[in-house]
Amino acid sequence: MSQRQILQVLEQYQKSRQQFANTVSELAARPQNIEILQSAGVMSLLRPLLLDVVPSIQQTAALALGRLADHSDDLAEAVVKGDILPQLVYSLASQNRFYKKAAAFVLRAVAKHSPELAQTVVDCGGVDALVLSLEEFDPGVKEAAAWGLGHIARHNAQLAQVVVDAGAVPLLVMCIQEPELALKRIAVSVLSDISKHTPELAQSVVDTGAIAHLAQMILNPDAKLKRQVFSALSQISKHSTSLAEMVFEAKIFPAALTSLRDPDEYVRKNVTTLLREVVKHTPELSQVIVNSGGLTAVVDYLGDCHGSLRLPGIMMLGYVAVHNESLAMAVIITKGLPQLAVCLSEETEDHIKSATVWAIGQIGRHTPEHAKAVATANLLPKLLELYMDAKSSEDLQAKSKKALKNILQKCTYQPGLESLLYDAPSNILKHVLCQFSKLLRHDSKARRLFVTSGGLKKVQEIEAEPGSELQEYINTINSCYPEEIVRYYSPGYSDALLERLENYQPA
Amino acid sequence: MSTLLKIRAKIDDVKEEYFHRNRLAEESRQRENQAATLIQSWFRSCKVRAYLSHLHKKATIMQKIWRGFAARARLRQMVKAAYFIMKMNFYEEMAVRIQRRWRGFYVRKYIHSYYARKRYLEGLVKKNEQVRLELDEVEELQRRQRERLAVDRAQTAKLYQAQKLHYLLSTQQCPGVFNSPFRPAPHEMELLLRQAKPKPSIRCSPRDRTRLLGQPGAPGFFPPGTPRSPWIKSTKPCCSSRPLLPPIHSKKPQGPFKEPREVWEQRWSRPNPSLRLQNSYTDLDETQKQLRQYEATRLFIDKPFLPFAKAQQINTKYERLLHASTSFPPLAYGRKSFREEDAHQHQEEPFKTVFTTCNVFDKLGRLYSKAGNIV
């Protein structure tokens, strides 16, 4: 045996290991192969390859493991049970950048499935290792590490706190300033995931000066980056007034509105979400946004999107109208109500409908003028219909009832009220009649109109329990009219007349 | 005397009378006494009553006067208070009237101003329209930009395709696939192909360039891969077609220029450094190091053998004791030698703490004596 022959054997062995790792990682890229791979026991074969002497085999094996773990949580659990994580974490600190990337990919794939799996990654020191590799020079490694941190932080507040405690946030903010787009995107999305849980976490993100860097990127041409940036800003501002004001002070506002016309629909959605989160805190913030034309942009946005994309826009209109009557009036004059009516008729899902109903209720509850605007948009019968519909969910019914009640307590618009007289149940009718009883006592034209439109006749037909509120209102209405008219319109009056005719004896 | 006698005669009578009267008196004394007491009591009571009634009358008068005075004072006070209250009520009413007017005016003008609200809402509508227009403009701009980018990208893709398919260009003899003779006009690809330059097959990697400059070789020797001047007539075909072809000027360049061939050779000629430049300035060190390494690999015994005379050089720091148990005795410092021993080394230039104020004093004793006489 010559030296060449001996070496050839070793070379062949190495080549075939490499080939095996490559093939498995390629096979694992397709979801349909994974079950077969799993049943063939590929896990136990890949594990020794992670300790291989050749770095490229290690990398490929890690890549294959990551793809397997990415596919389902069972496989991720198998990776955890195989005690592969400590080894990966150890090698994250020591190996070259390609291996680091692959190892971070495996950690990410494991952590992505559930909080428990993410906790196992945390327990074996994965977070510290990932934070260390955020300091790496190579953008690919940073990207993989940031992605892993994001998958850990997104599950719950404790895990996000662990990520923050490991000192990831300043490094992520540094990553935002890198020129690579992919790295920026992922770092911003991680910041968004961290700050979404609690005000403290959001504050820790803000304390590193992330808002200024995020605000610089809102006019970036890259749509995916913009999505993440707006999502991060909205997640930060959703917690408290002071955070919302800090976001507002970054001077993003007139500029952010241009993104409401972005071709990418998720960018538009996230901008609207940001507007919603800022607006909901104080009347002053909403006033400033209304004055800068945010309302009309949102109303236009509601016109050209569908489904769940509409939800933040609808809620934004509602939150603006909540604060005070002039803001609610602003929503009305920017033609928010017709747009909400369109949403109400086009959308099929109950939660969107209930948000719309809530927004309408908030708009109409301030003054008679607001209520009249709601009534002239022909929304009251629709609300009633939603309330009466047996198919609508409990939440939707409760919201429609509350909205109807709030609007009716302010409404003095007669045609709108009369449309509810005919098919409303007694608990709604109560409010309608209450409004009529107040209205008719002072307005002679209204009294006349009420009779000619058949409202009085309808009132006489209502069967109310004696002593109830409804009966009181009916009595009040009746007392506004002469007795003959009331009797004329009460049911069975013709029979009574005929009876009188029969009993009448001419003298 | 008679009288005396008479009187003496009468003494008994008198005595009797006296007793009689005493008896009578004694008998009626109690009654009289009582009566007297009665009369006295009656009288005294009358007197006291009269006095008391007199006092009462006087007290009534005093009380009457005092009460009248106090009541009048109180009344006066009450009237004053009532007047004050009335006045205050009036003033307050007036103040309320003024405040009502003022507040109404103020609130209507500045806080819930109908006109301001109307103006605000109108302004909002205008602003909304404006924002909508601006947003439309921005959207249009962005759309146009995107379209332009897409067109550019498509154009470059087409050009790239044309470069790759350049061999399909029709020649004079044979029409290409895009230039069908059965069609009235050639395909647009044909036009592109005519415009496009053929795609160079191999690019010179940066590694080649470094190799060009870093390898020793005779000047004027062209290693493989070096581009040849187009003016150098070569029998061999040029091995690589670099994209860095010099521009071909149809016109002859003006001026006293060198021949292009000369320039070209100069451009690609290897630098011809002197011997000193050719060698690295760490050459000596490197050579020594290399030599040392070379020797070290061949060294059989690590510890060099030194003759006994030079044994001191091996370990100058620690002098080994012949009989001591430890191999590292303390240093000789402090027992045999001190740093202060060669302190004169440090005292060569003592530190000057005082400046000479004037150059003149330096010349004392040389230019002039103490007495001021010039030497």
mmCIF file of N, CA, C and O in Angstrom, chain A residues 9-50:
data_model
loop_
_atom_site.group_PDB
_atom_site.id
_atom_site.type_symbol
_atom_site.label_atom_id
_atom_site.label_comp_id
_atom_site.label_asym_id
_atom_site.label_seq_id
_atom_site.Cartn_x
_atom_site.Cartn_y
_atom_site.Cartn_z
ATOM 1 N N VAL A 9 -8.317 6.636 0.526
ATOM 2 C CA VAL A 9 -9.436 6.101 1.313
ATOM 3 C C VAL A 9 -10.023 7.207 2.177
ATOM 4 O O VAL A 9 -11.247 7.421 2.217
ATOM 5 N N LEU A 10 -9.109 7.910 2.837
ATOM 6 C CA LEU A 10 -9.588 8.976 3.726
ATOM 7 C C LEU A 10 -10.328 10.059 2.948
ATOM 8 O O LEU A 10 -11.386 10.548 3.357
ATOM 9 N N GLU A 11 -9.735 10.374 1.798
ATOM 10 C CA GLU A 11 -10.346 11.415 0.977
ATOM 11 C C GLU A 11 -11.744 11.020 0.533
ATOM 12 O O GLU A 11 -12.687 11.817 0.578
ATOM 13 N N GLN A 12 -11.846 9.741 0.166
ATOM 14 C CA GLN A 12 -13.144 9.241 -0.283
ATOM 15 C C GLN A 12 -14.181 9.327 0.831
ATOM 16 O O GLN A 12 -15.321 9.741 0.613
ATOM 17 N N TYR A 13 -13.743 8.986 2.046
ATOM 18 C CA TYR A 13 -14.643 9.032 3.195
ATOM 19 C C TYR A 13 -15.126 10.464 3.425
ATOM 20 O O TYR A 13 -16.317 10.711 3.607
ATOM 21 N N GLN A 14 -14.168 11.372 3.346
ATOM 22 C CA GLN A 14 -14.539 12.773 3.577
ATOM 23 C C GLN A 14 -15.513 13.249 2.512
ATOM 24 O O GLN A 14 -16.515 13.913 2.807
ATOM 25 N N LYS A 15 -15.220 12.846 1.263
ATOM 26 C CA LYS A 15 -16.080 13.277 0.159
ATOM 27 C C LYS A 15 -17.494 12.754 0.340
ATOM 28 O O LYS A 15 -18.484 13.456 0.116
ATOM 29 N N SER A 16 -17.602 11.516 0.780
ATOM 30 C CA SER A 16 -18.939 10.956 0.888
ATOM 31 C C SER A 16 -19.700 11.565 2.074
ATOM 32 O O SER A 16 -20.919 11.760 1.990
ATOM 33 N N ARG A 17 -18.975 11.915 3.144
ATOM 34 C CA ARG A 17 -19.658 12.612 4.244
ATOM 35 C C ARG A 17 -20.206 13.941 3.762
ATOM 36 O O ARG A 17 -21.357 14.303 4.018
ATOM 37 N N GLN A 18 -19.352 14.634 3.019
ATOM 38 C CA GLN A 18 -19.762 15.937 2.494
ATOM 39 C C GLN A 18 -20.998 15.792 1.606
ATOM 40 O O GLN A 18 -21.968 16.532 1.721
ATOM 41 N N GLN A 19 -20.936 14.748 0.782
ATOM 42 C CA GLN A 19 -22.042 14.545 -0.146
ATOM 43 C C GLN A 19 -23.329 14.231 0.611
ATOM 44 O O GLN A 19 -24.398 14.746 0.288
ATOM 45 N N PHE A 20 -23.167 13.404 1.663
ATOM 46 C CA PHE A 20 -24.350 13.043 2.465
ATOM 47 C C PHE A 20 -24.970 14.299 3.088
ATOM 48 O O PHE A 20 -26.186 14.523 2.994
ATOM 49 N N ALA A 21 -24.104 15.124 3.695
ATOM 50 C CA ALA A 21 -24.630 16.321 4.353
ATOM 51 C C ALA A 21 -25.305 17.236 3.336
ATOM 52 O O ALA A 21 -26.407 17.751 3.575
ATOM 53 N N ASN A 22 -24.678 17.389 2.173
ATOM 54 C CA ASN A 22 -25.265 18.243 1.139
ATOM 55 C C ASN A 22 -26.621 17.733 0.713
ATOM 56 O O ASN A 22 -27.595 18.488 0.611
ATOM 57 N N THR A 23 -26.680 16.419 0.445
ATOM 58 C CA THR A 23 -27.924 15.848 -0.057
ATOM 59 C C THR A 23 -29.031 15.985 0.975
ATOM 60 O O THR A 23 -30.167 16.349 0.638
ATOM 61 N N VAL A 24 -28.690 15.695 2.236
ATOM 62 C CA VAL A 24 -29.730 15.787 3.276
ATOM 63 C C VAL A 24 -30.229 17.218 3.386
ATOM 64 O O VAL A 24 -31.428 17.457 3.492
ATOM 65 N N SER A 25 -29.284 18.180 3.332
ATOM 66 C CA SER A 25 -29.750 19.554 3.497
ATOM 67 C C SER A 25 -30.591 19.975 2.308
ATOM 68 O O SER A 25 -31.551 20.739 2.464
ATOM 69 N N GLU A 26 -30.275 19.466 1.118
ATOM 70 C CA GLU A 26 -31.126 19.794 -0.031
ATOM 71 C C GLU A 26 -32.486 19.143 0.089
ATOM 72 O O GLU A 26 -33.513 19.729 -0.244
ATOM 73 N N LEU A 27 -32.494 17.895 0.547
ATOM 74 C CA LEU A 27 -33.775 17.185 0.702
ATOM 75 C C LEU A 27 -34.634 17.861 1.763
ATOM 76 O O LEU A 27 -35.854 17.944 1.634
ATOM 77 N N ALA A 28 -33.968 18.349 2.813
ATOM 78 C CA ALA A 28 -34.728 18.944 3.913
ATOM 79 C C ALA A 28 -35.354 20.268 3.523
ATOM 80 O O ALA A 28 -36.237 20.766 4.209
ATOM 81 N N ALA A 29 -34.896 20.825 2.389
ATOM 82 C CA ALA A 29 -35.481 22.086 1.957
ATOM 83 C C ALA A 29 -36.909 21.909 1.472
ATOM 84 O O ALA A 29 -37.671 22.867 1.404
ATOM 85 N N ARG A 30 -37.270 20.654 1.109
ATOM 86 C CA ARG A 30 -38.641 20.415 0.623
ATOM 87 C C ARG A 30 -39.478 19.772 1.720
ATOM 88 O O ARG A 30 -39.084 18.768 2.287
ATOM 89 N N PRO A 31 -40.611 20.370 1.994
ATOM 90 C CA PRO A 31 -41.404 19.870 3.132
ATOM 91 C C PRO A 31 -41.901 18.437 2.948
ATOM 92 O O PRO A 31 -42.066 17.729 3.934
ATOM 93 N N GLN A 32 -42.117 18.020 1.681
ATOM 94 C CA GLN A 32 -42.688 16.674 1.521
ATOM 95 C C GLN A 32 -41.680 15.583 1.877
ATOM 96 O O GLN A 32 -42.053 14.451 2.158
ATOM 97 N N ASN A 33 -40.370 15.900 1.849
ATOM 98 C CA ASN A 33 -39.358 14.876 2.134
ATOM 99 C C ASN A 33 -39.134 14.662 3.620
ATOM 100 O O ASN A 33 -38.528 13.684 4.028
ATOM 101 N N ILE A 34 -39.579 15.631 4.410
ATOM 102 C CA ILE A 34 -39.102 15.669 5.788
ATOM 103 C C ILE A 34 -39.567 14.477 6.604
ATOM 104 O O ILE A 34 -38.812 13.905 7.392
ATOM 105 N N GLU A 35 -40.813 14.070 6.337
ATOM 106 C CA GLU A 35 -41.336 12.952 7.120
ATOM 107 C C GLU A 35 -40.487 11.686 6.890
ATOM 108 O O GLU A 35 -40.141 10.969 7.825
ATOM 109 N N ILE A 36 -40.164 11.481 5.622
ATOM 110 C CA ILE A 36 -39.377 10.287 5.276
ATOM 111 C C ILE A 36 -37.995 10.384 5.925
ATOM 112 O O ILE A 36 -37.485 9.425 6.502
ATOM 113 N N LEU A 37 -37.426 11.581 5.848
ATOM 114 C CA LEU A 37 -36.102 11.770 6.448
ATOM 115 C C LEU A 37 -36.147 11.479 7.939
ATOM 116 O O LEU A 37 -35.267 10.824 8.494
ATOM 117 N N GLN A 38 -37.228 11.966 8.553
ATOM 118 C CA GLN A 38 -37.335 11.800 10.003
ATOM 119 C C GLN A 38 -37.450 10.329 10.369
ATOM 120 O O GLN A 38 -36.788 9.838 11.282
ATOM 121 N N SER A 39 -38.328 9.640 9.598
ATOM 122 C CA SER A 39 -38.527 8.223 9.940
ATOM 123 C C SER A 39 -37.266 7.435 9.635
ATOM 124 O O SER A 39 -37.037 6.376 10.227
ATOM 125 N N ALA A 40 -36.429 7.927 8.710
ATOM 126 C CA ALA A 40 -35.188 7.209 8.424
ATOM 127 C C ALA A 40 -34.122 7.480 9.479
ATOM 128 O O ALA A 40 -33.012 6.978 9.376
ATOM 129 N N GLY A 41 -34.458 8.323 10.467
ATOM 130 C CA GLY A 41 -33.521 8.562 11.566
ATOM 131 C C GLY A 41 -32.373 9.473 11.179
ATOM 132 O O GLY A 41 -31.219 9.251 11.546
ATOM 133 N N VAL A 42 -32.702 10.515 10.447
ATOM 134 C CA VAL A 42 -31.635 11.373 9.941
ATOM 135 C C VAL A 42 -31.022 12.209 11.067
ATOM 136 O O VAL A 42 -29.861 12.587 11.005
ATOM 137 N N MET A 43 -31.813 12.437 12.118
ATOM 138 C CA MET A 43 -31.328 13.266 13.227
ATOM 139 C C MET A 43 -30.063 12.680 13.845
ATOM 140 O O MET A 43 -29.076 13.369 14.040
ATOM 141 N N SER A 44 -30.166 11.386 14.150
ATOM 142 C CA SER A 44 -29.028 10.761 14.843
ATOM 143 C C SER A 44 -27.811 10.681 13.934
ATOM 144 O O SER A 44 -26.692 10.603 14.406
ATOM 145 N N LEU A 45 -28.071 10.708 12.593
ATOM 146 C CA LEU A 45 -26.932 10.684 11.681
ATOM 147 C C LEU A 45 -26.292 12.054 11.544
ATOM 148 O O LEU A 45 -25.088 12.181 11.346
ATOM 149 N N LEU A 46 -27.127 13.093 11.649
ATOM 150 C CA LEU A 46 -26.598 14.451 11.454
ATOM 151 C C LEU A 46 -25.805 14.910 12.667
ATOM 152 O O LEU A 46 -24.907 15.724 12.535
ATOM 153 N N ARG A 47 -26.187 14.420 13.817
ATOM 154 C CA ARG A 47 -25.567 14.923 15.033
ATOM 155 C C ARG A 47 -24.057 14.726 15.082
ATOM 156 O O ARG A 47 -23.321 15.658 15.364
ATOM 157 N N PRO A 48 -23.555 13.501 14.776
ATOM 158 C CA PRO A 48 -22.088 13.373 14.758
ATOM 159 C C PRO A 48 -21.428 14.242 13.702
ATOM 160 O O PRO A 48 -20.288 14.658 13.880
ATOM 161 N N LEU A 49 -22.166 14.541 12.623
ATOM 162 C CA LEU A 49 -21.565 15.375 11.579
ATOM 163 C C LEU A 49 -21.342 16.799 12.063
ATOM 164 O O LEU A 49 -20.528 17.533 11.507
ATOM 165 N N LEU A 50 -22.090 17.204 13.103
ATOM 166 C CA LEU A 50 -21.876 18.538 13.662
ATOM 167 C C LEU A 50 -20.500 18.642 14.307
ATOM 168 O O LEU A 50 -19.987 19.731 14.494
#
